[in-house]
Amino acid sequence: DVICVTRGVGEGSVESVLELLGASTVRMTVRSMENQGEGWELVSELKLSANVLQGQQELLRKLRGLEGVEYVSLLTPHLSLPA
């Protein structure tokens, strides 16, 4: 599982992101959605297919190619930082 943070502008672009995430993942759960004027931020939890690295790279490429998307980041949900 990964956490996906996506930011952009335009109402249609967030809908496109939601459609792409739903079609490209085994499971997608929206954790938060924020709107500020024309801008938005979407945080979702994703379950990808078995080939995780290839799936992440492909998903990043597709998300960055959507009109209105300005920022995409994939994070592990249980990240252990060094002390």
PDB file of C-alpha atoms in Angstrom:
ATOM      1  CA  ASP A   1       0.000   0.000   0.000  1.00  0.00           C
ATOM      2  CA  VAL A   2       1.054   3.582  -0.668  1.00  0.00           C
ATOM      3  CA  ILE A   3      -0.259   7.035   0.182  1.00  0.00           C
ATOM      4  CA  CYS A   4      -0.774   9.267  -2.851  1.00  0.00           C
ATOM      5  CA  VAL A   5      -0.723  13.058  -2.458  1.00  0.00           C
ATOM      6  CA  THR A   6      -1.899  14.921  -5.548  1.00  0.00           C
ATOM      7  CA  ARG A   7      -2.317  18.680  -6.011  1.00  0.00           C
ATOM      8  CA  GLY A   8      -3.677  20.655  -8.912  1.00  0.00           C
ATOM      9  CA  VAL A   9      -6.072  23.257 -10.237  1.00  0.00           C
ATOM     10  CA  GLY A  10      -9.486  22.998 -11.850  1.00  0.00           C
ATOM     11  CA  GLU A  11     -12.531  21.009 -10.815  1.00  0.00           C
ATOM     12  CA  GLY A  12     -12.326  18.652 -13.792  1.00  0.00           C
ATOM     13  CA  SER A  13      -8.763  17.660 -13.011  1.00  0.00           C
ATOM     14  CA  VAL A  14      -9.575  16.235  -9.558  1.00  0.00           C
ATOM     15  CA  GLU A  15     -12.340  14.153 -11.152  1.00  0.00           C
ATOM     16  CA  SER A  16      -9.832  12.846 -13.709  1.00  0.00           C
ATOM     17  CA  VAL A  17      -7.413  11.917 -10.911  1.00  0.00           C
ATOM     18  CA  LEU A  18     -10.132  10.027  -9.027  1.00  0.00           C
ATOM     19  CA  GLU A  19     -11.117   8.128 -12.186  1.00  0.00           C
ATOM     20  CA  LEU A  20      -7.498   7.223 -12.966  1.00  0.00           C
ATOM     21  CA  LEU A  21      -6.763   6.095  -9.404  1.00  0.00           C
ATOM     22  CA  GLY A  22      -9.900   3.958  -9.343  1.00  0.00           C
ATOM     23  CA  ALA A  23      -9.052   2.309 -12.669  1.00  0.00           C
ATOM     24  CA  SER A  24      -5.307   1.844 -11.980  1.00  0.00           C
ATOM     25  CA  THR A  25      -5.376   0.309  -8.516  1.00  0.00           C
ATOM     26  CA  VAL A  26      -6.716  -2.764  -6.776  1.00  0.00           C
ATOM     27  CA  ARG A  27      -8.255  -0.514  -4.089  1.00  0.00           C
ATOM     28  CA  MET A  28      -8.434   3.249  -3.569  1.00  0.00           C
ATOM     29  CA  THR A  29      -9.628   5.041  -0.426  1.00  0.00           C
ATOM     30  CA  VAL A  30      -9.829   8.836  -0.243  1.00  0.00           C
ATOM     31  CA  ARG A  31      -8.344   9.980   3.080  1.00  0.00           C
ATOM     32  CA  SER A  32      -8.792  13.733   2.597  1.00  0.00           C
ATOM     33  CA  MET A  33      -9.728  16.274  -0.034  1.00  0.00           C
ATOM     34  CA  GLU A  34      -9.154  20.000   0.297  1.00  0.00           C
ATOM     35  CA  ASN A  35     -10.230  22.837  -1.984  1.00  0.00           C
ATOM     36  CA  GLN A  36      -8.730  26.331  -1.929  1.00  0.00           C
ATOM     37  CA  GLY A  37     -10.141  28.561  -4.653  1.00  0.00           C
ATOM     38  CA  GLU A  38      -9.208  26.910  -7.937  1.00  0.00           C
ATOM     39  CA  GLY A  39      -6.644  24.639  -6.249  1.00  0.00           C
ATOM     40  CA  TRP A  40      -7.179  21.273  -4.602  1.00  0.00           C
ATOM     41  CA  GLU A  41      -5.253  18.580  -2.748  1.00  0.00           C
ATOM     42  CA  LEU A  42      -6.218  14.914  -2.629  1.00  0.00           C
ATOM     43  CA  VAL A  43      -4.723  12.355  -0.229  1.00  0.00           C
ATOM     44  CA  SER A  44      -5.621   8.739  -0.935  1.00  0.00           C
ATOM     45  CA  GLU A  45      -4.513   5.289   0.157  1.00  0.00           C
ATOM     46  CA  LEU A  46      -3.831   2.928  -2.729  1.00  0.00           C
ATOM     47  CA  LYS A  47      -3.345  -0.798  -3.046  1.00  0.00           C
ATOM     48  CA  LEU A  48      -1.327  -1.541  -6.174  1.00  0.00           C
ATOM     49  CA  SER A  49      -0.912  -4.790  -8.088  1.00  0.00           C
ATOM     50  CA  ALA A  50       1.814  -7.349  -7.346  1.00  0.00           C
ATOM     51  CA  ASN A  51       4.571  -5.569  -9.337  1.00  0.00           C
ATOM     52  CA  VAL A  52       4.693  -2.587  -6.970  1.00  0.00           C
ATOM     53  CA  LEU A  53       7.691  -0.648  -8.334  1.00  0.00           C
ATOM     54  CA  GLN A  54       6.566  -0.814 -11.957  1.00  0.00           C
ATOM     55  CA  GLY A  55       3.004   0.028 -10.899  1.00  0.00           C
ATOM     56  CA  GLN A  56       4.167   3.082  -8.946  1.00  0.00           C
ATOM     57  CA  GLN A  57       6.251   4.409 -11.835  1.00  0.00           C
ATOM     58  CA  GLU A  58       3.415   3.920 -14.318  1.00  0.00           C
ATOM     59  CA  LEU A  59       0.889   5.558 -11.987  1.00  0.00           C
ATOM     60  CA  LEU A  60       3.173   8.570 -11.430  1.00  0.00           C
ATOM     61  CA  ARG A  61       3.630   8.969 -15.187  1.00  0.00           C
ATOM     62  CA  LYS A  62      -0.124   8.829 -15.840  1.00  0.00           C
ATOM     63  CA  LEU A  63      -1.006  11.230 -13.019  1.00  0.00           C
ATOM     64  CA  ARG A  64       1.625  13.774 -14.090  1.00  0.00           C
ATOM     65  CA  GLY A  65       0.203  13.631 -17.612  1.00  0.00           C
ATOM     66  CA  LEU A  66      -3.283  14.739 -16.554  1.00  0.00           C
ATOM     67  CA  GLU A  67      -4.247  18.333 -17.296  1.00  0.00           C
ATOM     68  CA  GLY A  68      -4.348  20.476 -14.151  1.00  0.00           C
ATOM     69  CA  VAL A  69      -2.169  18.174 -12.030  1.00  0.00           C
ATOM     70  CA  GLU A  70       0.774  20.130 -10.603  1.00  0.00           C
ATOM     71  CA  TYR A  71       2.222  17.792  -7.937  1.00  0.00           C
ATOM     72  CA  VAL A  72       2.205  14.041  -7.277  1.00  0.00           C
ATOM     73  CA  SER A  73       3.934  12.130  -4.476  1.00  0.00           C
ATOM     74  CA  LEU A  74       3.731   8.480  -3.432  1.00  0.00           C
ATOM     75  CA  LEU A  75       4.627   7.646   0.174  1.00  0.00           C
ATOM     76  CA  THR A  76       4.776   4.420   2.136  1.00  0.00           C
ATOM     77  CA  PRO A  77       2.085   4.492   4.841  1.00  0.00           C
ATOM     78  CA  HIS A  78       4.418   3.140   7.575  1.00  0.00           C
ATOM     79  CA  LEU A  79       7.617   5.049   6.981  1.00  0.00           C
ATOM     80  CA  SER A  80      10.297   4.505   9.642  1.00  0.00           C
ATOM     81  CA  LEU A  81      12.674   7.436   9.799  1.00  0.00           C
ATOM     82  CA  PRO A  82      16.219   7.028  11.147  1.00  0.00           C
ATOM     83  CA  ALA A  83      16.820   8.246  14.680  1.00  0.00           C
TER      84      ALA A  83
END
